[in-house]
């Protein structure tokens, strides 16, 4: 699992690649902390190459959303694969994020 | 003439000496008032303040300076104006002032009551106030509790009229023809009516909300029309909680509470007219909604769910049982999550998952 963070003029983009399961969640947590620091603006999670997400990964997304709301920012989830989107749907997470 | 001038000079000297105090009062009192209004739940459009300028005071003193023994007799050097949205809030603002300050009733005036029955015009409530020592005092500065200040309270519309009237009828210094005066009076009458209407509508809305809350609390949901207010009250009693707890128990999942108000457009689009209709949906489809989640998460390690799963599954089950199929589910996802190309694929996925569940064959 890799996370690459890119800052553009109007947003912070995180490219998530691989499986976000319990072991990898711990690995990528520091990147999400970095994203939380930028959560007063727009954070875009590019999930084009995210192949799997477990509950621990959903919690990372959720924490980022909470911080973003508190700071008046916005989290956009982009390009979910069908498999990951299905997890978002059955857990009710589709309603939580702006999905592109 | 000489005596009058020297008396004016004396008052102006007192004014200059006290000017820093006047300015401080004009700055601090509005800020404190805003805090108190917020605590009392009163929303005001603006709190303005000004300190009378020396030239304005000079003009006043030249006209009626002998009326004042000292600068403390002039009650409007510091002027504050509280502008509220509704005319019944003017009285609430007044009651806050009565609690905070000592009111000089003799010099305060309710211009709302001062009108003749057949005339319209400037409406405003003016209080002359003083800071009581019991509320605030600074050793060595007794003047703080001696200075009186004026607080004008009016609505936004009264304020607008007063400004227009001032600009057109008074400030120019030219006597305006009666026809224009009459038009300004007509306008005042109309704004007075509008102010009353705004207050009446607000009162009726508050009554309606109370009535809805009462009906929701008493369980008479069939009598409550489905709208933004009623749905909000309904959500407060947690109508989907029992189902949600049951679903979460499948995996001992944590429930992430979320705002469910985005389901209102979906419920309305599904043809529900009352809260009773949603209650029927819960009664009729809870078992089906539970079966959907059992199938979806029962064999996974998912242990976090948003509280929207319960209403989402209820709607899914209802649409499928009504024969909506894939198209119906796509429509549901379009309404809930916004139109998207992928909703069709998600609907197909849902259909595939649910087609063999017991509720589909009952």
Coordinates of C-alpha atoms in Angstrom, one line a residue:
Chain A
X1 CA 0.0 0.0 0.0
X2 CA 1.4 3.4 -1.0
X3 CA 0.2 6.9 -0.5
X4 CA 1.5 9.8 -2.5
X5 CA 0.5 13.3 -1.5
X6 CA 0.5 16.1 -3.9
X7 CA -0.3 19.7 -3.2
X8 CA -2.0 21.8 -6.0
X9 CA -3.1 25.4 -5.8
X10 CA -6.6 24.6 -4.6
X11 CA -6.4 21.2 -3.0
X12 CA -4.3 18.4 -1.5
X13 CA -4.5 15.1 -3.4
X14 CA -3.6 11.7 -2.0
X15 CA -3.2 8.9 -4.4
X16 CA -4.0 5.6 -2.7
X17 CA -2.5 2.5 -4.3
X18 CA -3.0 -1.1 -3.1
X19 CA -5.0 -2.8 -0.3
X20 CA -6.0 -0.7 2.7
X21 CA -6.4 -3.6 5.2
X22 CA -5.5 -3.8 8.9
X23 CA -1.7 -4.2 8.6
X24 CA -1.4 -1.5 5.9
X25 CA -3.6 1.0 7.8
X26 CA -0.9 1.4 10.4
X27 CA 1.6 2.0 7.7
X28 CA -0.4 4.7 6.0
X29 CA -1.7 6.4 9.2
X30 CA 1.1 9.1 9.2
X31 CA 0.0 10.1 5.7
X32 CA -3.5 10.5 6.9
X33 CA -2.2 12.6 9.8
X34 CA -0.5 14.8 7.2
X35 CA -3.8 15.0 5.3
X36 CA -5.6 16.0 8.5
X37 CA -3.2 19.0 8.8
X38 CA -4.4 20.1 5.4
X39 CA -8.1 19.4 6.1
X40 CA -9.0 23.0 6.5
X41 CA -9.1 23.0 2.7
X42 CA -10.1 20.4 0.1
X43 CA -8.6 17.0 0.4
X44 CA -9.1 14.7 -2.6
X45 CA -8.6 11.0 -2.0
X46 CA -7.8 9.4 -5.4
X47 CA -8.9 5.8 -5.1
X48 CA -8.4 4.7 -8.7
X49 CA -5.9 2.1 -7.6
X50 CA -7.3 1.3 -4.2
X51 CA -8.2 -2.4 -4.6
X52 CA -9.6 -3.2 -1.2
X53 CA -10.7 -1.4 2.0
X54 CA -11.2 -3.0 5.4
X55 CA -13.0 -1.4 8.4
X56 CA -9.7 0.0 9.7
X57 CA -9.3 1.8 6.4
X58 CA -12.9 3.1 6.6
X59 CA -12.0 4.5 10.1
X60 CA -9.1 6.4 8.6
X61 CA -11.4 8.0 6.0
X62 CA -13.9 8.7 8.8
X63 CA -11.3 10.4 11.0
X64 CA -10.2 12.6 8.1
X65 CA -13.8 13.5 7.5
X66 CA -14.3 14.5 11.1
X67 CA -11.3 16.7 11.2
X68 CA -12.2 18.2 7.9
X69 CA -15.7 19.1 9.2
X70 CA -14.3 20.6 12.3
X71 CA -11.9 22.7 10.3
X72 CA -14.4 23.7 7.7
X73 CA -12.8 21.8 4.9
X74 CA -14.0 19.2 2.5
X75 CA -13.0 15.6 1.6
X76 CA -13.7 14.3 -1.9
X77 CA -13.4 10.6 -2.7
X78 CA -12.6 10.0 -6.3
X79 CA -12.7 7.1 -8.7
X80 CA -13.7 4.3 -6.4
X81 CA -13.4 0.8 -8.0
X82 CA -16.6 -1.2 -8.1
X83 CA -15.3 -3.5 -5.3
X84 CA -14.5 -0.6 -2.9
X85 CA -17.6 1.3 -3.9
X86 CA -19.7 -1.8 -2.9
X87 CA -18.0 -1.7 0.6
X88 CA -18.9 2.0 0.8
X89 CA -22.5 1.2 -0.1
X90 CA -23.2 -1.6 2.3
X91 CA -21.6 0.2 5.2
X92 CA -23.5 3.4 4.4
X93 CA -20.3 5.3 3.8
X94 CA -21.4 6.5 0.3
X95 CA -23.6 9.0 2.1
X96 CA -20.8 10.3 4.1
X97 CA -18.5 11.6 1.4
X98 CA -18.7 13.6 -1.7
X99 CA -18.0 10.9 -4.3
X100 CA -16.7 11.7 -7.7
Chain B
X1 CA -26.0 85.9 25.0
X2 CA -22.6 85.9 26.7
X3 CA -23.9 83.7 29.5
X4 CA -25.3 81.2 27.0
X5 CA -22.0 80.9 25.1
X6 CA -20.0 80.4 28.3
X7 CA -22.4 77.7 29.5
X8 CA -22.1 76.0 26.1
X9 CA -18.3 76.2 26.3
X10 CA -18.4 74.8 29.8
X11 CA -20.5 71.8 28.6
X12 CA -18.2 71.3 25.6
X13 CA -15.2 71.3 27.9
X14 CA -16.9 68.6 30.0
X15 CA -17.7 66.7 26.8
X16 CA -14.0 66.9 25.7
X17 CA -12.8 65.7 29.1
X18 CA -15.2 62.7 29.1
X19 CA -14.8 61.9 25.4
X20 CA -12.4 58.9 26.0
X21 CA -15.0 57.5 28.4
X22 CA -17.8 58.0 25.9
X23 CA -15.8 56.3 23.2
X24 CA -15.0 53.4 25.4
X25 CA -18.6 52.9 26.4
X26 CA -19.8 53.1 22.8
X27 CA -17.3 50.4 22.0
X28 CA -17.7 48.0 24.9
X29 CA -21.5 48.2 25.6
X30 CA -22.6 46.9 22.1
X31 CA -20.1 44.0 22.4
X32 CA -21.5 43.0 25.8
X33 CA -25.0 43.4 24.5
X34 CA -24.3 41.0 21.6
X35 CA -23.1 38.4 24.1
X36 CA -26.3 38.8 26.1
X37 CA -28.5 38.6 23.0
X38 CA -26.7 35.4 22.0
X39 CA -27.2 33.9 25.5
X40 CA -30.9 34.8 25.3
X41 CA -31.3 33.3 21.8
X42 CA -32.2 36.6 20.3
X43 CA -30.9 37.1 16.7
X44 CA -30.3 40.7 15.9
X45 CA -29.5 42.1 12.5
X46 CA -27.0 44.7 13.8
X47 CA -25.9 46.6 16.9
X48 CA -24.7 50.1 15.9
X49 CA -23.1 52.7 18.0
X50 CA -21.9 56.3 17.8
X51 CA -20.6 59.1 20.0
X52 CA -22.2 62.5 19.3
X53 CA -19.6 64.6 17.5
X54 CA -18.6 67.9 19.0
X55 CA -20.1 69.9 16.1
X56 CA -23.4 68.0 16.5
X57 CA -23.4 68.6 20.2
X58 CA -22.6 72.3 19.7
X59 CA -25.6 72.6 17.4
X60 CA -27.8 70.9 20.1
X61 CA -26.5 73.2 22.8
X62 CA -27.0 76.3 20.7
X63 CA -30.6 75.3 20.4
X64 CA -31.4 74.3 23.9
X65 CA -28.2 74.5 26.0
X66 CA -29.9 76.1 29.0
X67 CA -31.9 73.0 29.5
X68 CA -28.8 71.1 30.7
X69 CA -26.9 71.8 33.9
X70 CA -24.0 69.5 33.1
X71 CA -22.9 67.1 30.4
X72 CA -24.5 64.3 32.5
X73 CA -27.9 65.7 31.7
X74 CA -27.5 65.0 28.0
X75 CA -28.6 61.5 27.5
X76 CA -27.7 60.8 23.9
X77 CA -24.0 61.6 23.7
X78 CA -23.5 57.8 23.5
X79 CA -26.1 56.3 21.2
X80 CA -26.6 52.6 20.5
X81 CA -29.0 51.1 18.1
X82 CA -30.2 47.5 18.1
X83 CA -31.8 46.4 14.9
X84 CA -33.8 43.2 15.1
X85 CA -35.5 41.2 12.4
X86 CA -38.9 40.8 14.1
X87 CA -40.9 43.4 15.9
X88 CA -41.6 41.0 18.9
X89 CA -37.8 40.7 19.2
X90 CA -37.7 44.5 19.9
X91 CA -39.5 43.7 23.2
X92 CA -37.1 40.9 24.0
X93 CA -34.1 43.2 23.4
X94 CA -35.8 45.7 25.7
X95 CA -36.2 43.1 28.4
X96 CA -32.4 42.3 28.2
X97 CA -31.6 46.0 28.6
X98 CA -34.0 46.2 31.6
X99 CA -32.1 43.3 33.3
X100 CA -28.7 44.8 32.5
X101 CA -29.1 48.6 33.0
X102 CA -30.9 51.1 35.2
X103 CA -33.6 52.5 32.9
X104 CA -34.4 56.2 33.2
X105 CA -38.2 55.7 32.5
X106 CA -38.9 59.4 32.6
X107 CA -36.8 60.0 29.6
X108 CA -37.4 56.7 27.8
X109 CA -40.0 56.6 25.1
X110 CA -41.9 54.0 23.2
X111 CA -42.6 55.7 19.9
X112 CA -44.5 52.6 18.8
X113 CA -47.2 53.6 21.3
X114 CA -47.0 57.3 20.8
X115 CA -48.7 57.4 17.5
X116 CA -52.2 58.7 16.8
X117 CA -54.5 56.0 15.8
X118 CA -54.8 57.5 12.3
X119 CA -51.2 58.2 11.6
X120 CA -48.1 56.2 10.6
X121 CA -44.5 57.0 10.9
X122 CA -41.4 56.4 12.8
X123 CA -41.6 53.5 15.2
X124 CA -38.9 52.8 17.7
X125 CA -38.4 52.1 21.3
X126 CA -35.8 54.3 23.0
X127 CA -34.4 53.6 26.4
X128 CA -32.2 55.9 28.4
X129 CA -29.9 53.7 30.4
X130 CA -27.2 53.9 33.0
X131 CA -24.8 51.2 34.1
X132 CA -25.7 50.4 37.7
X133 CA -22.8 50.3 40.2
X134 CA -24.0 46.8 41.3
X135 CA -23.3 45.5 37.8
X136 CA -20.0 47.3 37.0
X137 CA -17.9 50.0 38.5
X138 CA -14.3 51.1 38.3
X139 CA -12.7 52.6 41.4
X140 CA -11.8 56.3 40.7
X141 CA -14.2 56.5 37.7
X142 CA -17.6 57.3 39.1
X143 CA -18.5 58.9 35.8
X144 CA -19.0 55.5 34.3
X145 CA -22.1 55.1 36.5
X146 CA -23.3 58.6 36.0
X147 CA -23.3 58.8 32.2
X148 CA -26.6 58.0 30.7
X149 CA -26.8 56.7 27.1
X150 CA -29.5 56.1 24.7
X151 CA -30.4 52.7 23.2
X152 CA -32.8 52.7 20.2
X153 CA -34.5 49.5 19.3
X154 CA -36.2 48.9 16.1
X155 CA -36.8 46.4 13.3
X156 CA -34.9 46.2 10.0
X157 CA -37.9 47.6 8.2
X158 CA -38.4 50.4 10.8
X159 CA -34.7 51.2 10.3
X160 CA -35.1 51.3 6.6
X161 CA -38.1 53.6 6.8
X162 CA -36.4 55.9 9.3
X163 CA -33.3 56.2 7.0
X164 CA -35.4 56.8 3.9
X165 CA -37.5 59.4 5.7
X166 CA -34.4 61.1 7.1
X167 CA -32.8 61.3 3.7
X168 CA -35.9 62.5 1.8
X169 CA -37.8 64.5 4.3
X170 CA -35.5 65.9 6.9
X171 CA -31.9 65.9 6.1
X172 CA -32.3 68.1 3.0
X173 CA -33.5 70.9 5.3
X174 CA -36.2 71.8 2.8
X175 CA -39.8 71.5 3.8
X176 CA -41.3 68.8 1.5
X177 CA -44.7 69.0 0.0
X178 CA -47.6 67.2 1.7
X179 CA -48.0 64.7 -1.1
X180 CA -44.5 63.3 -0.4
X181 CA -45.1 63.3 3.3
X182 CA -48.3 61.3 2.7
X183 CA -46.5 58.8 0.5
X184 CA -43.9 58.3 3.2
X185 CA -46.7 57.7 5.7
X186 CA -48.3 55.2 3.4
X187 CA -45.0 53.4 3.2
X188 CA -44.6 53.4 7.0
X189 CA -48.1 51.9 7.3
X190 CA -47.2 49.2 4.8
X191 CA -43.9 48.4 6.5
X192 CA -45.7 48.2 9.8
X193 CA -48.1 45.6 8.3
X194 CA -45.2 43.7 6.8
X195 CA -43.4 43.6 10.1
X196 CA -46.6 42.3 11.8
X197 CA -46.9 39.6 9.1
X198 CA -43.3 38.5 9.5
X199 CA -43.9 38.1 13.2
X200 CA -47.2 36.3 12.7
X201 CA -45.6 33.9 10.2
X202 CA -42.8 33.2 12.6
X203 CA -45.3 32.6 15.4
X204 CA -47.4 30.2 13.3
X205 CA -44.3 28.3 12.3
X206 CA -43.2 28.0 15.9
X207 CA -46.7 26.8 16.8
X208 CA -46.6 24.3 13.9
X209 CA -43.3 22.9 15.1
X210 CA -44.5 22.5 18.6
X211 CA -47.7 20.8 17.3
X212 CA -45.6 18.4 15.2
X213 CA -43.3 17.6 18.1
X214 CA -46.3 16.9 20.3
X215 CA -47.8 14.6 17.6
X216 CA -44.5 12.8 17.1
X217 CA -44.0 12.4 20.9
X218 CA -47.6 11.1 21.3
X219 CA -47.2 8.6 18.4
X220 CA -49.9 10.1 16.2
X221 CA -47.7 9.9 13.2
X222 CA -50.4 9.4 10.6
X223 CA -51.6 13.0 11.3
X224 CA -48.1 14.5 10.7
X225 CA -47.4 15.6 7.1
X226 CA -43.9 14.7 5.9
X227 CA -41.8 17.9 5.6
X228 CA -38.4 19.2 6.6
X229 CA -39.6 20.2 10.1
X230 CA -41.6 17.1 10.9
X231 CA -38.9 14.8 9.6
X232 CA -36.3 16.6 11.8
X233 CA -38.5 16.1 14.9
X234 CA -39.1 12.5 13.9
X235 CA -35.4 11.8 13.5
X236 CA -34.9 13.0 17.1
X237 CA -36.9 10.1 18.4
X238 CA -34.5 7.7 16.6
X239 CA -37.1 5.8 14.5
X240 CA -34.4 3.7 12.8
X241 CA -32.3 2.9 15.9
X242 CA -33.8 -0.4 16.8
X243 CA -33.2 -1.8 13.3
X244 CA -29.8 -0.2 13.2
X245 CA -28.8 -1.9 16.5
X246 CA -30.0 -5.2 15.2
X247 CA -28.0 -4.8 12.0
X248 CA -24.9 -3.7 13.9
X249 CA -25.2 -6.8 16.2
X250 CA -24.5 -9.0 13.2
X251 CA -20.8 -8.2 13.4
X252 CA -20.8 -6.3 16.7
X253 CA -20.1 -3.3 14.6
X254 CA -19.6 0.3 15.8
X255 CA -22.4 2.6 14.6
X256 CA -21.3 5.9 13.2
X257 CA -24.2 8.3 13.7
X258 CA -24.9 10.5 10.6
X259 CA -27.4 13.1 9.6
X260 CA -30.3 11.2 7.9
X261 CA -32.1 14.3 6.6
X262 CA -30.9 13.4 3.1
X263 CA -33.5 10.6 3.1
X264 CA -36.3 13.1 3.1
X265 CA -36.3 13.6 -0.7
X266 CA -36.2 9.9 -1.2
X267 CA -39.1 9.2 1.1
X268 CA -41.1 11.9 -0.6
X269 CA -40.2 10.6 -4.0
X270 CA -41.3 7.1 -2.8
X271 CA -44.8 8.6 -2.3
X272 CA -44.8 8.9 1.5
X273 CA -47.0 11.8 2.7
X274 CA -46.9 11.4 6.5
X275 CA -44.5 10.3 9.2
X276 CA -47.0 7.4 9.6
X277 CA -46.0 6.2 6.1
X278 CA -42.3 5.9 7.2
X279 CA -43.4 4.1 10.4
X280 CA -45.3 1.6 8.2
X281 CA -42.1 1.2 6.1
X282 CA -40.2 0.4 9.3
X283 CA -42.8 -2.1 10.5
X284 CA -43.2 -3.8 7.2
X285 CA -39.6 -4.0 6.0
X286 CA -37.4 -4.2 9.0
X287 CA -37.0 -7.9 8.7
X288 CA -36.1 -7.6 5.0
X289 CA -33.6 -4.8 5.8
X290 CA -32.0 -7.0 8.4
X291 CA -31.7 -9.9 5.9
X292 CA -30.0 -7.6 3.4
X293 CA -27.3 -6.6 5.9
X294 CA -26.9 -10.2 7.2
X295 CA -26.1 -11.2 3.6
X296 CA -23.9 -8.2 2.9
X297 CA -21.8 -8.1 6.0
X298 CA -22.4 -11.4 7.8
X299 CA -19.4 -13.1 6.2
X300 CA -17.1 -10.0 6.3
X301 CA -15.0 -8.5 9.0
X302 CA -16.7 -5.2 8.6
X303 CA -17.2 -3.7 12.1
X304 CA -18.1 -0.1 11.4
X305 CA -21.4 1.0 9.8
X306 CA -23.0 4.4 9.2
X307 CA -26.4 4.8 10.8
X308 CA -27.8 5.4 7.2
X309 CA -27.6 1.6 6.6
X310 CA -31.0 1.0 8.2
X311 CA -33.1 3.5 6.2
X312 CA -31.1 2.6 3.0
X313 CA -31.9 -1.1 3.4
X314 CA -35.5 -0.3 4.2
X315 CA -35.9 1.6 1.0
X316 CA -34.0 -1.1 -0.9
X317 CA -36.4 -3.8 0.4
X318 CA -39.5 -1.7 -0.3
X319 CA -38.5 -0.8 -3.8
X320 CA -37.7 -4.4 -4.6
X321 CA -40.9 -5.7 -3.1
X322 CA -42.8 -3.1 -5.2
X323 CA -41.2 -4.6 -8.3
X324 CA -38.8 -1.7 -8.9
X325 CA -36.0 -4.0 -9.8
X326 CA -32.6 -2.6 -11.0
X327 CA -34.2 0.6 -12.4
X328 CA -35.8 1.3 -9.1
X329 CA -32.6 0.8 -7.2
X330 CA -30.6 2.9 -9.7
X331 CA -33.2 5.7 -9.1
X332 CA -32.9 5.3 -5.4
X333 CA -29.1 5.7 -5.5
X334 CA -29.5 8.6 -7.9
X335 CA -31.8 10.4 -5.4
X336 CA -29.7 9.5 -2.3
X337 CA -26.2 10.0 -3.6
X338 CA -26.7 12.1 -6.7
X339 CA -26.9 10.8 -10.3
X340 CA -23.9 8.9 -11.4
X341 CA -23.0 6.4 -14.1
X342 CA -21.9 3.9 -11.5
X343 CA -25.3 3.8 -9.7
X344 CA -26.6 1.3 -12.3
X345 CA -23.7 -1.1 -11.6
X346 CA -24.3 -0.7 -7.8
X347 CA -28.0 -1.4 -8.3
X348 CA -27.2 -4.5 -10.3
X349 CA -24.9 -5.6 -7.4
X350 CA -27.7 -5.0 -4.9
X351 CA -30.2 -6.9 -7.0
X352 CA -27.9 -9.8 -7.3
X353 CA -27.3 -9.9 -3.6
X354 CA -30.9 -9.7 -2.6
X355 CA -32.7 -11.8 -5.2
X356 CA -32.5 -15.1 -3.3
X357 CA -33.1 -13.6 0.2
X358 CA -36.1 -15.0 2.0
X359 CA -38.1 -11.7 2.0
X360 CA -38.0 -11.7 -1.8
X361 CA -39.9 -14.9 -2.0
X362 CA -42.5 -14.2 0.6

